[in-house]
Amino acid sequence: MAKLDVGDLKVGQVLQATFWPNPKEDSRFTLRATHLDGQRAPKAVLTSDPKIVAGAPCMVRIVTIEKPERSDHGYIEVAYEGPAPFAIEGIYLDPWVARKLQVLLESGLNILLDGPQGSGKSVLVRTLAETLGMELVFYNCGAVIEASDFFATIQVRASESGSPVTDFVKTEILEAIESASESPDKRYLVFLDELNRCPETARNALMPMLDSFRRVYHPIEARFVPIPDNVQFVAAVNRGSSFTATFGIDAAQLDRFAPLQVDYLPGEEEVKLLRRRHPDLGRPVIERLVSVASAIRQSDELMRGLSVRATEEACIYLSHPLMSAMSGEAVLHEVIKSSFCGRFEGRWDDPTSEAGAAWHVAQRVLRETKD
Ligand SMILES: Nc1ncnc2c1ncn2[C@@H]1O[C@H](COP(=O)(O)OP(=O)(O)OP(=O)(O)O)[C@@H](O)[C@H]1O
Ligand SMILES: [Mg+2]
């Protein structure tokens, strides 16, 4: 993980930190943090501010930097500034992403989350809606075939006489737009998940909704209706690889969103998350799994990321009595072959395939981390 330099910090700056009781008992400060904005701090971050709660992420303001010129001495004293944006237990949010999101949400702009698969985009949006008390409308664009699908679906039912009748049924998006004008005190967050997976022509139907005209064509009333200010849109796109693949959305459509890049949570945060969810598994095995996953994600040969769902699935296998009773490396290898390599094209034992390349990376890391 990146380490901050003293030169990056100045008195008055506001950063995010999580404090724990200061292990130095003779210190005049009761609380200590080791990280600022998710990066290792160059000196101990200390405070006795009674408004700070141990273990709860918060925003702090730098009061003094003692001995900035010395790398082995000094400390950074901070004071409470406010709660961390969208702090929710069990969810890791990159401090910069959280900060940018807060600005975008306050300004009402459409947001586009761009990140590899299983990097927490959906979790992030759910968290946001919960934290901000917004009504969440989750819409899977992958299921859209035609433009009108965003707002209404056609259902055929039998009438009393038995002859078929066609009904228009409003989608949750249209319902949310209608309820938002009736309840101006509520805020609605419409999440267009997997926006890149619906056909281009269907996405075009969203354009008037996303630009400054903010209106949609109501297919049942056959007229354009305005979108009230208390409706905000967030979309997510999933790139095959964070470096190479494009997600095939045209520039004019993209330009209607404020893009925000999301990435996999840092290794140590993924270890913490998995340890919380699988307390029976020892730290070393979780650390090895995460090291393998990180190496696969960073591999230039592999065009796709490796979801946090994969590390989670590996932990589920390893904590099951059928597996946990077995000792040795073999069980870990087996689980990685299926949960990690199995997510790539080909097979783990075919070195010319992506799965084979993933297995190659995994074997190297497993050798390096074997005690
Ligand atoms: N930052 C995170 N904090 C907590 N859990 C996370 C985080 N990132 C990923 N996860 C875990 O990984 C799983 C996948 O996350 P999520 O569904 O949000 O990913 P996604 O980016 O929306 O994936 P996709 O692109 O496939 O839709 C979640 O169930 C969650 O448990
Ligand atoms: Mg998702």
Short mmCIF file of C-alpha atoms and ligand atoms in Angstrom, two decimals:
data_model
loop_
_atom_site.label_atom_id
_atom_site.label_comp_id
_atom_site.label_asym_id
_atom_site.label_seq_id
_atom_site.Cartn_x
_atom_site.Cartn_y
_atom_site.Cartn_z
CA MET A 1 0.00 0.00 0.00
CA ALA A 2 1.18 3.50 -0.80
CA LYS A 3 2.72 5.53 1.98
CA LEU A 4 2.06 9.23 2.36
CA ASP A 5 4.98 11.60 2.48
CA VAL A 6 5.15 14.35 5.14
CA GLY A 7 5.35 16.79 2.23
CA ASP A 8 1.84 15.67 1.15
CA LEU A 9 0.38 16.87 4.43
CA LYS A 10 -0.22 20.32 5.84
CA VAL A 11 -1.85 21.85 8.88
CA GLY A 12 -5.56 22.40 8.32
CA GLN A 13 -5.91 19.54 5.81
CA VAL A 14 -8.91 17.24 6.32
CA LEU A 15 -8.45 13.50 5.87
CA GLN A 16 -10.15 10.26 6.81
CA ALA A 17 -8.82 8.03 9.58
CA THR A 18 -9.89 5.26 11.93
CA PHE A 19 -8.54 5.44 15.48
CA TRP A 20 -7.78 2.77 18.06
CA PRO A 21 -6.63 3.11 21.69
CA ASN A 22 -3.05 4.35 21.68
CA PRO A 23 -0.82 1.38 22.62
CA LYS A 24 1.69 3.79 24.20
CA GLU A 25 0.27 4.07 27.69
CA ASP A 26 2.47 6.96 28.85
CA SER A 27 1.37 9.13 25.89
CA ARG A 28 -0.82 12.19 26.51
CA PHE A 29 -2.90 11.08 23.51
CA THR A 30 -5.52 8.40 24.04
CA LEU A 31 -6.10 7.44 20.39
CA ARG A 32 -3.84 6.56 17.49
CA ALA A 33 -4.34 5.94 13.76
CA THR A 34 -1.81 4.53 11.34
CA HIS A 35 -3.48 5.50 8.05
CA LEU A 36 -4.81 8.72 6.51
CA ASP A 37 -7.17 8.56 3.54
CA GLY A 38 -6.42 4.85 3.25
CA GLN A 39 -2.65 5.31 2.89
CA ARG A 40 0.02 4.62 5.49
CA ALA A 41 0.75 7.82 7.43
CA PRO A 42 4.40 8.98 7.61
CA LYS A 43 4.12 9.41 11.42
CA ALA A 44 1.73 8.24 14.14
CA VAL A 45 -1.57 10.12 13.94
CA LEU A 46 -2.58 11.05 17.47
CA THR A 47 -5.52 12.66 19.21
CA SER A 48 -7.46 12.76 22.47
CA ASP A 49 -10.51 14.40 20.92
CA PRO A 50 -13.52 13.06 22.87
CA LYS A 51 -15.72 13.26 19.75
CA ILE A 52 -13.69 10.50 18.08
CA VAL A 53 -14.97 6.96 18.61
CA ALA A 54 -12.43 4.13 18.43
CA GLY A 55 -13.00 1.92 15.40
CA ALA A 56 -15.41 4.29 13.59
CA PRO A 57 -13.98 5.97 10.47
CA CYS A 58 -14.13 9.78 10.72
CA MET A 59 -12.79 12.93 9.09
CA VAL A 60 -10.03 14.73 11.02
CA ARG A 61 -8.24 18.04 10.59
CA ILE A 62 -4.45 18.24 11.02
CA VAL A 63 -3.64 20.51 13.99
CA THR A 64 0.16 20.13 14.14
CA ILE A 65 2.89 18.14 12.45
CA GLU A 66 5.68 17.61 15.00
CA LYS A 67 9.21 17.33 13.60
CA PRO A 68 8.25 17.20 9.90
CA GLU A 69 11.93 16.95 8.93
CA ARG A 70 12.59 13.75 10.92
CA SER A 71 11.42 10.38 9.62
CA ASP A 72 12.00 8.59 12.95
CA HIS A 73 10.45 11.14 15.31
CA GLY A 74 7.40 13.32 15.69
CA TYR A 75 3.70 12.78 15.23
CA ILE A 76 0.68 14.27 13.55
CA GLU A 77 -1.92 15.71 15.92
CA VAL A 78 -5.47 15.89 14.62
CA ALA A 79 -8.93 16.99 15.76
CA TYR A 80 -12.38 15.70 14.86
CA GLU A 81 -13.93 17.28 11.79
CA GLY A 82 -16.98 15.10 11.10
CA PRO A 83 -18.15 11.59 10.31
CA ALA A 84 -16.59 9.79 7.36
CA PRO A 85 -18.79 9.88 4.27
CA PHE A 86 -20.97 6.78 4.01
CA ALA A 87 -19.19 4.83 6.72
CA ILE A 88 -20.97 1.49 7.04
CA GLU A 89 -19.71 -1.43 8.98
CA GLY A 90 -18.42 -4.28 6.86
CA ILE A 91 -18.08 -2.20 3.70
CA TYR A 92 -14.78 -0.75 2.61
CA LEU A 93 -15.05 2.48 0.66
CA ASP A 94 -12.02 4.10 -0.81
CA PRO A 95 -11.83 7.51 0.92
CA TRP A 96 -11.42 9.39 -2.37
CA VAL A 97 -14.29 7.58 -4.03
CA ALA A 98 -16.48 8.26 -0.98
CA ARG A 99 -15.52 11.93 -1.01
CA LYS A 100 -16.15 12.39 -4.73
CA LEU A 101 -19.45 10.57 -4.42
CA GLN A 102 -20.58 12.87 -1.67
CA VAL A 103 -19.87 15.89 -3.87
CA LEU A 104 -21.65 14.34 -6.87
CA LEU A 105 -24.66 13.35 -4.83
CA GLU A 106 -24.95 16.80 -3.31
CA SER A 107 -24.79 18.34 -6.77
CA GLY A 108 -27.38 15.99 -8.28
CA LEU A 109 -25.19 14.94 -11.24
CA ASN A 110 -25.60 11.56 -12.93
CA ILE A 111 -22.82 9.24 -11.78
CA LEU A 112 -21.12 6.46 -13.74
CA LEU A 113 -19.26 3.87 -11.68
CA ASP A 114 -16.61 2.20 -13.75
CA GLY A 115 -14.84 -0.76 -12.26
CA PRO A 116 -13.89 -4.40 -12.80
CA GLN A 117 -16.30 -7.18 -11.98
CA GLY A 118 -16.94 -7.86 -8.31
CA SER A 119 -15.19 -4.70 -7.14
CA GLY A 120 -18.11 -3.62 -4.98
CA LYS A 121 -20.03 -1.24 -7.29
CA SER A 122 -23.45 -2.67 -6.44
CA VAL A 123 -22.59 -2.89 -2.74
CA LEU A 124 -21.46 0.73 -2.88
CA VAL A 125 -24.74 1.97 -4.35
CA ARG A 126 -26.80 -0.04 -1.86
CA THR A 127 -24.70 1.41 0.95
CA LEU A 128 -25.15 4.92 -0.32
CA ALA A 129 -28.90 4.64 -0.56
CA GLU A 130 -29.12 3.16 2.95
CA THR A 131 -26.83 5.76 4.48
CA LEU A 132 -28.51 8.70 2.85
CA GLY A 133 -32.03 7.37 3.42
CA MET A 134 -32.72 7.35 -0.32
CA GLU A 135 -35.25 5.06 -2.00
CA LEU A 136 -33.22 2.71 -4.17
CA VAL A 137 -34.48 1.51 -7.52
CA PHE A 138 -32.23 -1.25 -8.77
CA TYR A 139 -32.55 -1.77 -12.49
CA ASN A 140 -30.61 -4.43 -14.34
CA CYS A 141 -29.94 -3.04 -17.82
CA GLY A 142 -28.57 -6.42 -18.92
CA ALA A 143 -32.18 -7.61 -19.27
CA VAL A 144 -33.21 -4.73 -21.55
CA ILE A 145 -33.88 -5.62 -25.17
CA GLU A 146 -35.80 -2.62 -26.46
CA ALA A 147 -35.77 1.03 -25.56
CA SER A 148 -39.28 0.92 -24.08
CA ASP A 149 -38.22 -1.81 -21.61
CA PHE A 150 -36.76 0.85 -19.34
CA PHE A 151 -40.16 2.33 -18.66
CA ALA A 152 -42.82 -0.30 -19.32
CA THR A 153 -43.19 -3.94 -20.14
CA ILE A 154 -45.98 -5.49 -22.15
CA GLN A 155 -47.90 -8.29 -20.56
CA VAL A 156 -50.54 -10.36 -22.26
CA ARG A 157 -53.32 -11.78 -20.11
CA ALA A 158 -56.63 -13.47 -20.73
CA SER A 159 -59.70 -11.22 -20.46
CA GLU A 160 -62.91 -12.42 -18.79
CA SER A 161 -64.16 -13.59 -22.17
CA GLY A 162 -60.92 -15.52 -22.65
CA SER A 163 -59.54 -13.37 -25.46
CA PRO A 164 -55.99 -12.02 -25.02
CA VAL A 165 -55.57 -8.46 -23.68
CA THR A 166 -52.32 -6.48 -23.77
CA ASP A 167 -51.37 -4.49 -20.66
CA PHE A 168 -48.55 -2.00 -20.21
CA VAL A 169 -46.90 -2.51 -16.82
CA LYS A 170 -44.75 0.33 -15.51
CA THR A 171 -41.18 -0.50 -14.56
CA GLU A 172 -39.79 0.55 -11.20
CA ILE A 173 -37.98 3.41 -12.93
CA LEU A 174 -41.21 4.90 -14.20
CA GLU A 175 -42.92 4.25 -10.88
CA ALA A 176 -40.08 6.00 -9.04
CA ILE A 177 -40.31 9.03 -11.35
CA GLU A 178 -44.06 9.23 -10.70
CA SER A 179 -43.75 8.78 -6.92
CA ALA A 180 -40.94 11.33 -6.77
CA SER A 181 -43.23 14.07 -8.05
CA GLU A 182 -45.89 13.07 -5.50
CA SER A 183 -43.36 12.89 -2.59
CA PRO A 184 -40.91 15.79 -3.00
CA ASP A 185 -39.59 15.15 0.54
CA LYS A 186 -38.19 11.72 -0.45
CA ARG A 187 -35.03 11.19 -2.52
CA TYR A 188 -34.77 8.47 -5.14
CA LEU A 189 -31.62 6.82 -6.37
CA VAL A 190 -32.11 5.00 -9.67
CA PHE A 191 -29.31 2.49 -10.20
CA LEU A 192 -28.82 1.47 -13.83
CA ASP A 193 -26.66 -1.58 -13.27
CA GLU A 194 -24.64 -3.05 -16.15
CA LEU A 195 -25.52 -0.14 -18.43
CA ASN A 196 -23.01 -1.35 -21.03
CA ARG A 197 -24.85 -4.64 -21.43
CA CYS A 198 -28.00 -3.27 -23.03
CA PRO A 199 -28.22 -2.51 -26.76
CA GLU A 200 -27.02 0.87 -27.94
CA THR A 201 -30.45 1.75 -29.34
CA ALA A 202 -32.08 1.08 -25.99
CA ARG A 203 -29.53 3.26 -24.23
CA ASN A 204 -30.39 6.07 -26.61
CA ALA A 205 -33.88 6.11 -25.12
CA LEU A 206 -32.30 7.18 -21.85
CA MET A 207 -30.62 10.25 -23.30
CA PRO A 208 -33.43 12.78 -22.67
CA MET A 209 -33.61 11.47 -19.10
CA LEU A 210 -29.93 12.11 -18.49
CA ASP A 211 -29.39 15.49 -20.11
CA SER A 212 -30.48 18.89 -18.88
CA PHE A 213 -34.03 18.43 -20.25
CA ARG A 214 -34.55 15.58 -17.75
CA ARG A 215 -37.70 14.10 -19.16
CA VAL A 216 -38.85 10.63 -20.20
CA TYR A 217 -41.33 9.39 -22.70
CA HIS A 218 -44.22 7.85 -20.79
CA PRO A 219 -45.29 4.98 -23.08
CA ILE A 220 -48.66 4.54 -21.39
CA GLU A 221 -49.64 8.22 -21.40
CA ALA A 222 -47.85 8.74 -24.75
CA ARG A 223 -46.20 12.00 -23.66
CA PHE A 224 -42.94 13.24 -22.19
CA VAL A 225 -42.99 13.67 -18.40
CA PRO A 226 -40.43 15.72 -16.45
CA ILE A 227 -38.09 14.04 -13.98
CA PRO A 228 -38.24 15.81 -10.62
CA ASP A 229 -35.03 17.01 -8.93
CA ASN A 230 -35.36 14.42 -6.17
CA VAL A 231 -34.45 11.63 -8.61
CA GLN A 232 -30.77 10.94 -9.18
CA PHE A 233 -29.20 8.40 -11.52
CA VAL A 234 -26.19 6.18 -10.90
CA ALA A 235 -25.04 3.72 -13.55
CA ALA A 236 -22.43 0.98 -13.35
CA VAL A 237 -20.33 -0.42 -16.15
CA ASN A 238 -18.11 -3.42 -15.95
CA ARG A 239 -14.93 -3.48 -17.97
CA GLY A 240 -13.40 -6.79 -18.85
CA SER A 241 -10.02 -5.49 -17.79
CA SER A 242 -9.16 -2.28 -16.06
CA PHE A 243 -6.50 -1.52 -18.67
CA THR A 244 -7.58 -2.71 -22.08
CA ALA A 245 -11.27 -3.26 -22.62
CA THR A 246 -13.65 -0.50 -23.48
CA PHE A 247 -17.21 -0.79 -22.45
CA GLY A 248 -18.75 0.25 -25.73
CA ILE A 249 -20.78 3.24 -24.65
CA ASP A 250 -20.63 6.11 -27.10
CA ALA A 251 -19.00 9.38 -26.13
CA ALA A 252 -22.22 11.40 -26.16
CA GLN A 253 -23.85 8.98 -23.74
CA LEU A 254 -20.80 8.85 -21.51
CA ASP A 255 -20.59 12.61 -21.39
CA ARG A 256 -23.91 12.80 -19.58
CA PHE A 257 -22.34 11.17 -16.53
CA ALA A 258 -19.66 12.14 -14.07
CA PRO A 259 -17.34 9.11 -14.34
CA LEU A 260 -15.94 7.62 -11.18
CA GLN A 261 -13.42 4.79 -11.15
CA VAL A 262 -13.86 2.03 -8.61
CA ASP A 263 -11.23 -0.62 -7.95
CA TYR A 264 -10.77 -3.75 -5.88
CA LEU A 265 -10.37 -3.02 -2.22
CA PRO A 266 -6.73 -2.99 -1.00
CA GLY A 267 -5.32 -6.39 -0.03
CA GLU A 268 -5.36 -5.78 3.70
CA GLU A 269 -8.97 -4.57 3.56
CA GLU A 270 -9.98 -7.69 1.65
CA VAL A 271 -8.23 -9.80 4.30
CA LYS A 272 -10.15 -7.93 7.04
CA LEU A 273 -13.45 -8.37 5.19
CA LEU A 274 -12.91 -12.12 4.68
CA ARG A 275 -11.73 -12.63 8.26
CA ARG A 276 -14.89 -10.97 9.55
CA ARG A 277 -17.04 -13.19 7.35
CA HIS A 278 -15.02 -16.39 8.00
CA PRO A 279 -13.66 -16.11 11.53
CA ASP A 280 -12.88 -19.85 11.64
CA LEU A 281 -10.28 -19.60 8.90
CA GLY A 282 -6.85 -18.57 10.07
CA ARG A 283 -5.29 -15.29 8.98
CA PRO A 284 -2.39 -16.98 7.05
CA VAL A 285 -4.67 -18.88 4.68
CA ILE A 286 -6.81 -15.80 3.97
CA GLU A 287 -3.68 -13.75 3.38
CA ARG A 288 -2.41 -16.32 0.89
CA LEU A 289 -5.73 -16.39 -0.96
CA VAL A 290 -5.77 -12.60 -1.21
CA SER A 291 -2.11 -12.53 -2.36
CA VAL A 292 -2.95 -14.98 -5.15
CA ALA A 293 -6.06 -12.97 -6.11
CA SER A 294 -4.11 -9.68 -6.16
CA ALA A 295 -1.38 -11.18 -8.35
CA ILE A 296 -3.98 -12.52 -10.80
CA ARG A 297 -5.70 -9.10 -10.89
CA GLN A 298 -2.41 -7.38 -11.64
CA SER A 299 -1.25 -9.89 -14.24
CA ASP A 300 -0.75 -8.32 -17.67
CA GLU A 301 -1.60 -11.59 -19.36
CA LEU A 302 -5.11 -11.79 -17.98
CA MET A 303 -7.70 -9.57 -19.55
CA ARG A 304 -10.25 -9.86 -16.81
CA GLY A 305 -10.31 -9.02 -13.12
CA LEU A 306 -10.99 -11.50 -10.35
CA SER A 307 -14.08 -10.69 -8.35
CA VAL A 308 -14.15 -10.46 -4.56
CA ARG A 309 -16.86 -13.10 -4.98
CA ALA A 310 -14.02 -15.49 -5.94
CA THR A 311 -12.05 -14.97 -2.72
CA GLU A 312 -15.28 -15.20 -0.75
CA GLU A 313 -16.20 -18.47 -2.48
CA ALA A 314 -12.74 -19.90 -1.75
CA CYS A 315 -13.25 -19.08 1.95
CA ILE A 316 -16.65 -20.81 1.91
CA TYR A 317 -14.99 -23.96 0.55
CA LEU A 318 -12.08 -23.85 2.97
CA SER A 319 -14.22 -23.34 6.07
CA HIS A 320 -16.55 -26.26 5.26
CA PRO A 321 -15.85 -29.31 7.45
CA LEU A 322 -15.35 -31.44 4.33
CA MET A 323 -12.37 -29.31 3.43
CA SER A 324 -11.20 -27.88 6.73
CA ALA A 325 -10.52 -31.39 8.05
CA MET A 326 -7.88 -31.85 5.34
CA SER A 327 -4.46 -30.41 5.90
CA GLY A 328 -1.68 -29.54 3.50
CA GLU A 329 -1.38 -27.54 0.34
CA ALA A 330 -3.53 -29.79 -1.84
CA VAL A 331 -6.84 -28.46 -0.60
CA LEU A 332 -5.84 -24.84 -1.17
CA HIS A 333 -4.65 -25.70 -4.68
CA GLU A 334 -7.91 -27.46 -5.51
CA VAL A 335 -10.00 -24.54 -4.32
CA ILE A 336 -7.94 -22.01 -6.26
CA LYS A 337 -8.19 -24.12 -9.42
CA SER A 338 -11.96 -23.96 -9.34
CA SER A 339 -12.81 -20.67 -7.59
CA PHE A 340 -10.10 -18.54 -9.22
CA CYS A 341 -8.96 -20.26 -12.44
CA GLY A 342 -12.48 -21.49 -13.17
CA ARG A 343 -13.57 -17.89 -13.71
CA PHE A 344 -11.32 -17.58 -16.76
CA GLU A 345 -11.67 -19.03 -20.22
CA GLY A 346 -10.16 -22.51 -20.70
CA ARG A 347 -8.91 -24.87 -18.02
CA TRP A 348 -6.29 -24.59 -15.31
CA ASP A 349 -4.31 -27.47 -16.85
CA ASP A 350 -4.19 -25.89 -20.32
CA PRO A 351 -1.26 -23.44 -20.17
CA THR A 352 -2.32 -21.79 -23.43
CA SER A 353 -5.65 -20.69 -21.95
CA GLU A 354 -6.44 -17.78 -19.59
CA ALA A 355 -7.30 -20.25 -16.82
CA GLY A 356 -3.88 -21.85 -17.34
CA ALA A 357 -2.20 -18.43 -17.12
CA ALA A 358 -4.10 -17.73 -13.88
CA TRP A 359 -2.95 -21.08 -12.47
CA HIS A 360 0.63 -20.24 -13.43
CA VAL A 361 0.43 -16.97 -11.46
CA ALA A 362 -1.29 -18.76 -8.55
CA GLN A 363 1.39 -21.44 -8.34
CA ARG A 364 4.13 -18.82 -8.20
CA VAL A 365 2.45 -16.91 -5.36
CA LEU A 366 1.62 -20.12 -3.48
CA ARG A 367 5.31 -21.13 -3.65
CA GLU A 368 6.45 -17.69 -2.48
CA THR A 369 4.02 -17.57 0.44
CA LYS A 370 4.54 -21.15 1.65
CA ASP A 371 6.18 -21.11 5.08
N1 LIG B 1 -15.47 -2.71 -0.94
C1 LIG B 1 -16.18 -3.76 -0.55
N2 LIG B 1 -16.67 -3.83 0.70
C2 LIG B 1 -17.41 -4.89 1.07
N3 LIG B 1 -17.68 -5.96 0.29
C3 LIG B 1 -17.19 -5.95 -0.95
C4 LIG B 1 -16.43 -4.85 -1.44
N4 LIG B 1 -16.09 -5.12 -2.72
C5 LIG B 1 -16.61 -6.31 -3.01
N5 LIG B 1 -17.28 -6.81 -1.96
C6 LIG B 1 -17.94 -8.12 -1.91
O1 LIG B 1 -17.89 -8.67 -3.22
C7 LIG B 1 -19.18 -9.04 -3.69
C8 LIG B 1 -19.34 -8.44 -5.07
O2 LIG B 1 -19.55 -7.04 -4.95
P1 LIG B 1 -20.54 -6.28 -5.92
O3 LIG B 1 -21.67 -7.16 -6.32
O4 LIG B 1 -20.88 -4.97 -5.31
O5 LIG B 1 -19.54 -6.06 -7.15
P2 LIG B 1 -19.80 -5.33 -8.54
O6 LIG B 1 -18.64 -4.44 -8.76
O7 LIG B 1 -21.16 -4.74 -8.56
O8 LIG B 1 -19.71 -6.57 -9.53
P3 LIG B 1 -20.30 -6.72 -11.02
O9 LIG B 1 -19.47 -5.85 -11.89
O10 LIG B 1 -20.10 -8.16 -11.33
O11 LIG B 1 -21.74 -6.31 -10.97
C9 LIG B 1 -20.19 -8.46 -2.72
O12 LIG B 1 -21.09 -9.46 -2.36
C10 LIG B 1 -19.39 -8.06 -1.52
O13 LIG B 1 -19.57 -9.01 -0.53
MG MG B 2 -22.86 -5.22 -9.73
#
